[in-house]
Short mmCIF file of C-alpha atoms and ligand atoms in Angstrom, two decimals:
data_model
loop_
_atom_site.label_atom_id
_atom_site.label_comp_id
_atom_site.label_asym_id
_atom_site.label_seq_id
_atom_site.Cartn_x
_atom_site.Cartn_y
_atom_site.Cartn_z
CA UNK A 5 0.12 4.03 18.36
CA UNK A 6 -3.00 6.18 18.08
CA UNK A 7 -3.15 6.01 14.43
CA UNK A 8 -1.76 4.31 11.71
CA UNK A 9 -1.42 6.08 8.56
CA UNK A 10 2.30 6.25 7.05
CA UNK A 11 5.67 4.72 8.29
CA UNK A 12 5.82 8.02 10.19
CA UNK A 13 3.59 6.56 12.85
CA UNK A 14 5.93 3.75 13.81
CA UNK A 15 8.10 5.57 16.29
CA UNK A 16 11.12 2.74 15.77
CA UNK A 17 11.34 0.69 12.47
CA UNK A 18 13.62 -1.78 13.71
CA UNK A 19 11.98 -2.77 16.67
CA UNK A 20 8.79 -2.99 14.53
CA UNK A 21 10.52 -5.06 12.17
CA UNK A 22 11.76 -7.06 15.24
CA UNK A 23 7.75 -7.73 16.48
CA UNK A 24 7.16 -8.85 12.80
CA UNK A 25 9.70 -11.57 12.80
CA UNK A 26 8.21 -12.53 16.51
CA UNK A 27 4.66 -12.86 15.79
CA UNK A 28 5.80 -14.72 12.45
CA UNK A 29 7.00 -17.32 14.46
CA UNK A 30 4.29 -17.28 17.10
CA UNK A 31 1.12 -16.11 15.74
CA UNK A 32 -1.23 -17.35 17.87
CA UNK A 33 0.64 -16.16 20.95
CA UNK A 34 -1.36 -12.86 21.98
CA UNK A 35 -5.04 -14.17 21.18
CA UNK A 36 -6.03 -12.55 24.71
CA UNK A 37 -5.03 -9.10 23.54
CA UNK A 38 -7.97 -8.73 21.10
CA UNK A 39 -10.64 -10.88 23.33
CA UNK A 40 -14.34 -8.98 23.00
CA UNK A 41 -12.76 -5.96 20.64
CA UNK A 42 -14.21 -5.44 17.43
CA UNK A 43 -12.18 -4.57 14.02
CA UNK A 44 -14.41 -2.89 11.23
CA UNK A 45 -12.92 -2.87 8.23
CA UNK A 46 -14.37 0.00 5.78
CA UNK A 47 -13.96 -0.85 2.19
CA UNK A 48 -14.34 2.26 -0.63
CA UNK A 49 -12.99 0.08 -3.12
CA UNK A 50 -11.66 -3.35 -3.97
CA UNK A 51 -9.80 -5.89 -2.53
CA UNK A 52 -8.50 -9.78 -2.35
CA UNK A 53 -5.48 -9.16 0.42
CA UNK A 54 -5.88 -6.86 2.05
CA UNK A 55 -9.30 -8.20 2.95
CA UNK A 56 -8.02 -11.45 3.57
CA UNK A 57 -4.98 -10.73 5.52
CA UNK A 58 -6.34 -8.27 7.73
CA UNK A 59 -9.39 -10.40 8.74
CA UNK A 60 -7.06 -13.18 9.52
CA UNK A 61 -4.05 -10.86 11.58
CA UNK A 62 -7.42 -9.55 13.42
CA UNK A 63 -8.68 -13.45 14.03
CA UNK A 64 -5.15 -14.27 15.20
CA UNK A 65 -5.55 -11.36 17.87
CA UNK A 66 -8.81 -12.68 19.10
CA UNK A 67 -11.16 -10.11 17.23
CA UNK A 68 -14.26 -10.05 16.06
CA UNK A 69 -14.33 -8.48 12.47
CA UNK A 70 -17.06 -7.02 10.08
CA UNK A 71 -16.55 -5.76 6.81
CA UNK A 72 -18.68 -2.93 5.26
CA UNK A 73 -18.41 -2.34 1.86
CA UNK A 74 -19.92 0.63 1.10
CA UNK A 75 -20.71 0.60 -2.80
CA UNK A 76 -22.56 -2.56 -1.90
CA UNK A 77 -25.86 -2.57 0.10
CA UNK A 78 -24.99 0.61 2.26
CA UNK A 79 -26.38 4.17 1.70
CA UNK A 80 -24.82 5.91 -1.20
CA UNK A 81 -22.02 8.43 0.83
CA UNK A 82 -22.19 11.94 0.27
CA UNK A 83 -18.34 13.18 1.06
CA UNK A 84 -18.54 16.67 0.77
CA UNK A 85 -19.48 19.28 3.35
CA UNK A 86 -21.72 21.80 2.33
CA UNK A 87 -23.95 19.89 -0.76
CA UNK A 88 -26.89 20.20 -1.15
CA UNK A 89 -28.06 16.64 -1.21
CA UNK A 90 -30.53 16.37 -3.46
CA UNK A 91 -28.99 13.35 -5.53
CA UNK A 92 -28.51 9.94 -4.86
CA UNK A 93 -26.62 9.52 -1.95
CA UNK A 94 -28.92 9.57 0.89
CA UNK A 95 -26.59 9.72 4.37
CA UNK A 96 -23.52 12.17 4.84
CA UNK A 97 -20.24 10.69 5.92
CA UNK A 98 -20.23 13.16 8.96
CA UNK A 99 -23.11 10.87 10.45
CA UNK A 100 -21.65 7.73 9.15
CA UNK A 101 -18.44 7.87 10.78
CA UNK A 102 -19.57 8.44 14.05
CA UNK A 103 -22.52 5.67 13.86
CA UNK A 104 -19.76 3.24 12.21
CA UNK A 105 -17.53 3.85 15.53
CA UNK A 106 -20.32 3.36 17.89
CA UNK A 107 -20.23 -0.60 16.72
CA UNK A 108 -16.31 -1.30 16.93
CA UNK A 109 -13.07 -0.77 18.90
CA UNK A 110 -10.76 0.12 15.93
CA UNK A 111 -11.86 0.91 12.18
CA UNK A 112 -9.59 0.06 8.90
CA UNK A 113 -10.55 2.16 6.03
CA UNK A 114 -9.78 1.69 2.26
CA UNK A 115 -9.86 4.57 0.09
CA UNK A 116 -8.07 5.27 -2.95
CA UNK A 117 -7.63 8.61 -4.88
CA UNK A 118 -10.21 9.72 -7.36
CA UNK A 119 -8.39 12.10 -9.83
CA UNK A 120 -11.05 14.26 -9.37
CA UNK A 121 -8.86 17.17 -7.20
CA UNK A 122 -5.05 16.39 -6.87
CA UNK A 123 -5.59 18.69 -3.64
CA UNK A 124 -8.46 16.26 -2.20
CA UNK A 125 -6.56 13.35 -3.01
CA UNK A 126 -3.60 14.57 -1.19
CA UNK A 127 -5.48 16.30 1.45
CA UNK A 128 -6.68 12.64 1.90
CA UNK A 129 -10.05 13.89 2.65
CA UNK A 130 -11.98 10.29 3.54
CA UNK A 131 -9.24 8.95 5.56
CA UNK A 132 -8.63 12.22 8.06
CA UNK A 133 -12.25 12.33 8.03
CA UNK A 134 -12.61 8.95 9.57
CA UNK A 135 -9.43 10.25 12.03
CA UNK A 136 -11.36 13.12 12.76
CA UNK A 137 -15.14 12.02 13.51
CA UNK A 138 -14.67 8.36 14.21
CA UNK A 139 -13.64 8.33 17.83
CA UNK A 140 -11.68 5.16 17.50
CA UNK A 141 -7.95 4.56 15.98
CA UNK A 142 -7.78 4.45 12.49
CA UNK A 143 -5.67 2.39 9.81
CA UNK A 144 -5.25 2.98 6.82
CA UNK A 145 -5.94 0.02 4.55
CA UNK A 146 -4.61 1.83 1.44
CA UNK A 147 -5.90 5.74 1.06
CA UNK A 148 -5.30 8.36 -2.01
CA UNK A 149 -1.57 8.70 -1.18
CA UNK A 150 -0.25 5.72 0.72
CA UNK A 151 -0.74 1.72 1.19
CA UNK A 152 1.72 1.77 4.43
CA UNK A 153 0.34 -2.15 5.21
CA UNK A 154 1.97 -3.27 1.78
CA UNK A 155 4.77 -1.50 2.40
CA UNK A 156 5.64 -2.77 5.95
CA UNK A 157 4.99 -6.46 4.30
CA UNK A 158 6.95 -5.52 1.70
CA UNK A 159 10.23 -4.40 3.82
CA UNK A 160 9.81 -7.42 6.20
CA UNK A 161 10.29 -9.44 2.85
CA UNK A 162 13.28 -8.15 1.97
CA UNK A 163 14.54 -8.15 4.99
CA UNK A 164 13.88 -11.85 4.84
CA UNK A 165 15.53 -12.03 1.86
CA UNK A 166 18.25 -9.61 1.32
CA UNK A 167 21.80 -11.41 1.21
CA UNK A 168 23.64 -7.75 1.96
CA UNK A 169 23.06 -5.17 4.94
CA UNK A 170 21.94 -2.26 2.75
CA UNK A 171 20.63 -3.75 -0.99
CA UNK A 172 19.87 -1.79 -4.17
CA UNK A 173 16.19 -1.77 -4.36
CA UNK A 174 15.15 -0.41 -7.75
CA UNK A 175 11.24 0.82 -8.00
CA UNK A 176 10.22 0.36 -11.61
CA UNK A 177 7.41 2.06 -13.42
CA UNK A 178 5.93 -0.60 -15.91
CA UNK A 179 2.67 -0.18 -17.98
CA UNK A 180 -0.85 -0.25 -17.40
CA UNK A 181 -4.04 0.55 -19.50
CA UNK A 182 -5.78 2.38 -16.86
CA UNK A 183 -4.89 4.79 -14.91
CA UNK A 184 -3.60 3.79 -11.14
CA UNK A 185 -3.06 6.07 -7.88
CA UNK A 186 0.27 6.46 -6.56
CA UNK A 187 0.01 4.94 -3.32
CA UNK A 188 1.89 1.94 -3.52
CA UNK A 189 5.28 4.01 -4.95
CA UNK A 190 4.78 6.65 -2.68
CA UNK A 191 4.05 4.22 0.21
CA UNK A 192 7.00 2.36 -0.73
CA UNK A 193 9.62 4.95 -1.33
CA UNK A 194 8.84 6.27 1.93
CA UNK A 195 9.44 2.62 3.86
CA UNK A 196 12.50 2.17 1.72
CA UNK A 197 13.81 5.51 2.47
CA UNK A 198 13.38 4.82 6.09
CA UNK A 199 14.84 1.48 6.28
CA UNK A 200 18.23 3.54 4.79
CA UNK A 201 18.46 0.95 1.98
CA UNK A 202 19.67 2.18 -1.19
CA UNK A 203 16.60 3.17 -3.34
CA UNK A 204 16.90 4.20 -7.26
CA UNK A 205 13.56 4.73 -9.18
CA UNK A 206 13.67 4.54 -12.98
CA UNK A 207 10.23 5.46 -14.82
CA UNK A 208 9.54 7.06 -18.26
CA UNK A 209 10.05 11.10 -18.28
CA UNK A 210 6.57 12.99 -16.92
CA UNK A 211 5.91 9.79 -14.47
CA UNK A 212 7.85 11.90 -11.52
CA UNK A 213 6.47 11.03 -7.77
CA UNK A 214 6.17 13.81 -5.30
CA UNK A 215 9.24 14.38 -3.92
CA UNK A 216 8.16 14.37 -0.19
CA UNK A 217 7.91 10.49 -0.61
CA UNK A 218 10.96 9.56 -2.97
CA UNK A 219 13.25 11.76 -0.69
CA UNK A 220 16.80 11.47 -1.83
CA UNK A 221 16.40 8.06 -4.04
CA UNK A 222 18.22 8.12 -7.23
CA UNK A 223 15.68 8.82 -9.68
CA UNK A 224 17.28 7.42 -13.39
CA UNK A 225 15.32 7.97 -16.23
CA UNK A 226 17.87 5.11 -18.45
CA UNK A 227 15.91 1.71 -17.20
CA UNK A 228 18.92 -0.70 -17.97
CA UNK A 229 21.23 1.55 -16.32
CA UNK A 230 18.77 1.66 -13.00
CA UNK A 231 18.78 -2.36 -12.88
CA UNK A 232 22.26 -2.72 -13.07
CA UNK A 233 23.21 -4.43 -9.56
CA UNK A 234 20.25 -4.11 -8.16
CA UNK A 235 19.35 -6.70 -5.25
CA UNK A 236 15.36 -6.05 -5.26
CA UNK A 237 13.26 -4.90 -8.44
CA UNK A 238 9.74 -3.78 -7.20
CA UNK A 239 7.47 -2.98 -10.28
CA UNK A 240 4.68 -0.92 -9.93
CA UNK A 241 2.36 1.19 -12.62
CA UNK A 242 1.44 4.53 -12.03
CA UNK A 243 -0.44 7.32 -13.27
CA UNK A 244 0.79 10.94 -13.57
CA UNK A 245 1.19 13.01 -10.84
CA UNK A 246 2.95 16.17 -12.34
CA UNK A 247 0.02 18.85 -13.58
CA UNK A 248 -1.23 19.07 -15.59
CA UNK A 249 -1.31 15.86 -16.38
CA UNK A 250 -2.25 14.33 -13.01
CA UNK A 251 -3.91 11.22 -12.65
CA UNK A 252 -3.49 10.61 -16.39
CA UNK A 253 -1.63 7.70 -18.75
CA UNK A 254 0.61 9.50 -20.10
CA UNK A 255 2.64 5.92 -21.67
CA UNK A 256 1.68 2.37 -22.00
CA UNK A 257 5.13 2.04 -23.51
CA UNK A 258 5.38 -1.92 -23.31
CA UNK A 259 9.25 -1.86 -23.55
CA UNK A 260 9.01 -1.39 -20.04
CA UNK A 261 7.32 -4.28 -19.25
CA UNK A 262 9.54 -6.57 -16.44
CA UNK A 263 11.16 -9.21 -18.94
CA UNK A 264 14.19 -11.79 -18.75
CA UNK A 265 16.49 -9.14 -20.43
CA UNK A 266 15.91 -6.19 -18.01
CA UNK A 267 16.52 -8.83 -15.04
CA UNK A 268 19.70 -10.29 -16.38
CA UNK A 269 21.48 -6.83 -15.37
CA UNK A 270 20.93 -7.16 -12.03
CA UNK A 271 22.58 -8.86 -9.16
CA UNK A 272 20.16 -11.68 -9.24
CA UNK A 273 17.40 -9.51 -7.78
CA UNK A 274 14.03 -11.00 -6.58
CA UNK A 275 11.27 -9.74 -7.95
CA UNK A 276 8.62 -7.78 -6.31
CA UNK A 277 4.80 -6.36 -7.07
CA UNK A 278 2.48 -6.12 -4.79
CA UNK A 279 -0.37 -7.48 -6.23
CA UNK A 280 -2.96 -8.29 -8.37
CA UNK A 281 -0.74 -7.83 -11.29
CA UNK A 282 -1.31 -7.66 -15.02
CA UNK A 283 0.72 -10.60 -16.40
CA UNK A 284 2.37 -9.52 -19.85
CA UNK A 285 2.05 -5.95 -19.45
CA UNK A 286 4.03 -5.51 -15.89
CA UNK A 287 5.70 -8.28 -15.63
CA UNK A 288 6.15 -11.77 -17.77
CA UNK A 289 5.32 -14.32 -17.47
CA UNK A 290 9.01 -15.95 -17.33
CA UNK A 291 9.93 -13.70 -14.22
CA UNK A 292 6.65 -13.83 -12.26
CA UNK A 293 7.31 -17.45 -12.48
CA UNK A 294 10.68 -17.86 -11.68
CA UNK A 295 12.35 -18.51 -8.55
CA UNK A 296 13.82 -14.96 -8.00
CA UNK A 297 10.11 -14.23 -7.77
CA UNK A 298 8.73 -13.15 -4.21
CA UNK A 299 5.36 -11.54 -4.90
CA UNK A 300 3.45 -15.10 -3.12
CA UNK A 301 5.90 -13.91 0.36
CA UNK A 302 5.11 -10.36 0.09
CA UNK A 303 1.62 -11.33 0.41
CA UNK A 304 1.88 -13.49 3.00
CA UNK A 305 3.50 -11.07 4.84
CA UNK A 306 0.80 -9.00 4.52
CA UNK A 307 -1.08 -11.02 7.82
CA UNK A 308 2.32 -10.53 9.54
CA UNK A 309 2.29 -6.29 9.08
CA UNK A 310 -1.80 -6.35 9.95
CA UNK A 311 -1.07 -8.23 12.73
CA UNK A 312 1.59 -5.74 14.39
CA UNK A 313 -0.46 -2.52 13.67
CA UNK A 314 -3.52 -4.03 15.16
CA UNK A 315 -1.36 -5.35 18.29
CA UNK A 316 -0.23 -1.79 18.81
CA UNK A 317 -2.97 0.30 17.88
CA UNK A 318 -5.33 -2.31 20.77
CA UNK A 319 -3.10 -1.16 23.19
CA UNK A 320 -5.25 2.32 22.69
CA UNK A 321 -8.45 0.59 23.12
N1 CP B 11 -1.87 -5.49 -2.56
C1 CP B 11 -3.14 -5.24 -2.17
O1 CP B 11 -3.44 -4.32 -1.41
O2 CP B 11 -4.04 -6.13 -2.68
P1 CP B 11 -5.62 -5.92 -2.65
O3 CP B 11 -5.92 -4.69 -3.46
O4 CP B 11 -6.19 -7.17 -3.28
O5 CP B 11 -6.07 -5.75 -1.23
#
């Protein structure tokens, strides 16, 4: 693996998702395979996890990590070709990249959408950038349109969990008072479609995803109707995507909220977010506490999916 981007750069799912379950239960067993290789993780934005879990899957391996977060004691980036840089960001990107892969073997990049262009976030500009100038493979440690680690942790979960050979996974919108990209339900429409699972998506009217990630899931605008049987309910907030109201809140309806009721239809589903979550306005705090919730495993999982992408994209190094 060159690159790793979208499920669309793991060539076979099931054999990925059979590496997962093997390094789960042997973690420690390929420490040689990052010996004297260097991880640098690029942060554009926040993190607790992905931080975490990547810095340990990358220990595990035998690598030496370092972190750069660039809003915080690094020259302010100019992104843009062609500016006139006369502001406050003193050092292009187009020199940055190449200096940052001069110290490392592989770089991890974090970069979320902006809402500034809908065709720069979906271009994703930053990440192809780093593709493109970096010399060195590239993950993506969420970008504007995809979060593919969370999304590989998130189908080993269920396949840890799931009690039938293709479950009802139902991806619900739930509110939020700002406004959030739509990586994560993108990301995770994609992995779900992939897997072949049965995937319905219920949100409220103008909160439609691009249809290149939800594929042929069920999209059900009638929330109760959507949970009904469903083995796995993943909640997730969203911000528009449609124009012209994309990258806006276009609801903070609270009826959607991820409460006792709404659960109670379902075929004793586990719950599912990927984290951090808003207690009270995603989810309650009844069914983030309850057994059927998984959110602490999908997170743990998260060193498991690192640690398979880094495995496979050393073998390029
Ligand atoms: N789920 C996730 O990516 O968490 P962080 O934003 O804390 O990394």
């Amino acid at each position: 693996m060159r690159n790793f981007t979208s499920v669309h750069d793991i060539e076979d799912l099931q054999s990925a998702l059979q590496e997962a379950s093997e390094i789960k239960k042997n973690r420690f067993g390929f420490t040689s395979s990052g010996s004297n290789k260097t991880l640098l993780m690029v942060f554009f934005n926040s993190s607790l996890r992905t931080r975490l879990s990547t810095q340990k899957a990358a220990m595990n391996l035998g690598m030496n990590t370092i972190v750069l977060d660039v809003n915080q004691g690094a020259w302010k980036l100019e992104t843009q070709r062609g500016v006139v840089m006369d502001g406050d960001k003193s050092e292009h990107l187009l020199e940055a990249i190449p200096v940052m892969g001069c110290y490392c073997d592989i770089i991890g990049v974090r970069s979320f959408a902006r809402f500034e262009s809908k065709e720069e976030d979906y271009g994703e500009t930053v990440l192809n950038q780093f593709i493109q100038y970096s010399g060195r493979p590239v993950f993506s440690m969420e970008a504007a349109t995809r979060h593919p680690l969370q999304s590989f942790a998130d189908l080993i979960t269920i396949e840890e969990y799931k009690k039938t050979e293709r479950p009802k996974v139902v991806m619900t919108w739930a509110p939020h008072p700002k406004a959030l990209p739509q990586a994560v339900p993108n990301s995770f429409a994609e992995w779900i479609n992939a897997a072949g699972y049965e995937l319905v998506i219920t949100h409220p009217e103008g909160y439609e995803l691009d249809a290149a990630f939800t594929g042929n899931a069920v999209i059900e605008y009638d929330r109760e109707k959507a949970f009904r049987g469903a083995d796995f309910v993943y909640a997730k907030n969203w911000a528009a995507y449609t124009d012209p109201n994309y990258g806006k809140v276009i609801s903070s309806d609270r009826r959607w909220t991820v409460d006792e009721h709404v659960m109670s239809l379902t075929s004793q589903a586990y719950f599912m977010h990927c984290l951090p979550v808003r207690r009270n306005m995603i989810v309650t705090d009844q069914v983030i506490e309850s057994p059927q919730s998984i959110v602490l495993a999908e997170a743990a999982n998260r060193e498991i999916s690192a640690q398979v992408v880094l495995k496979r994209l050393l073998s390029n190094t």
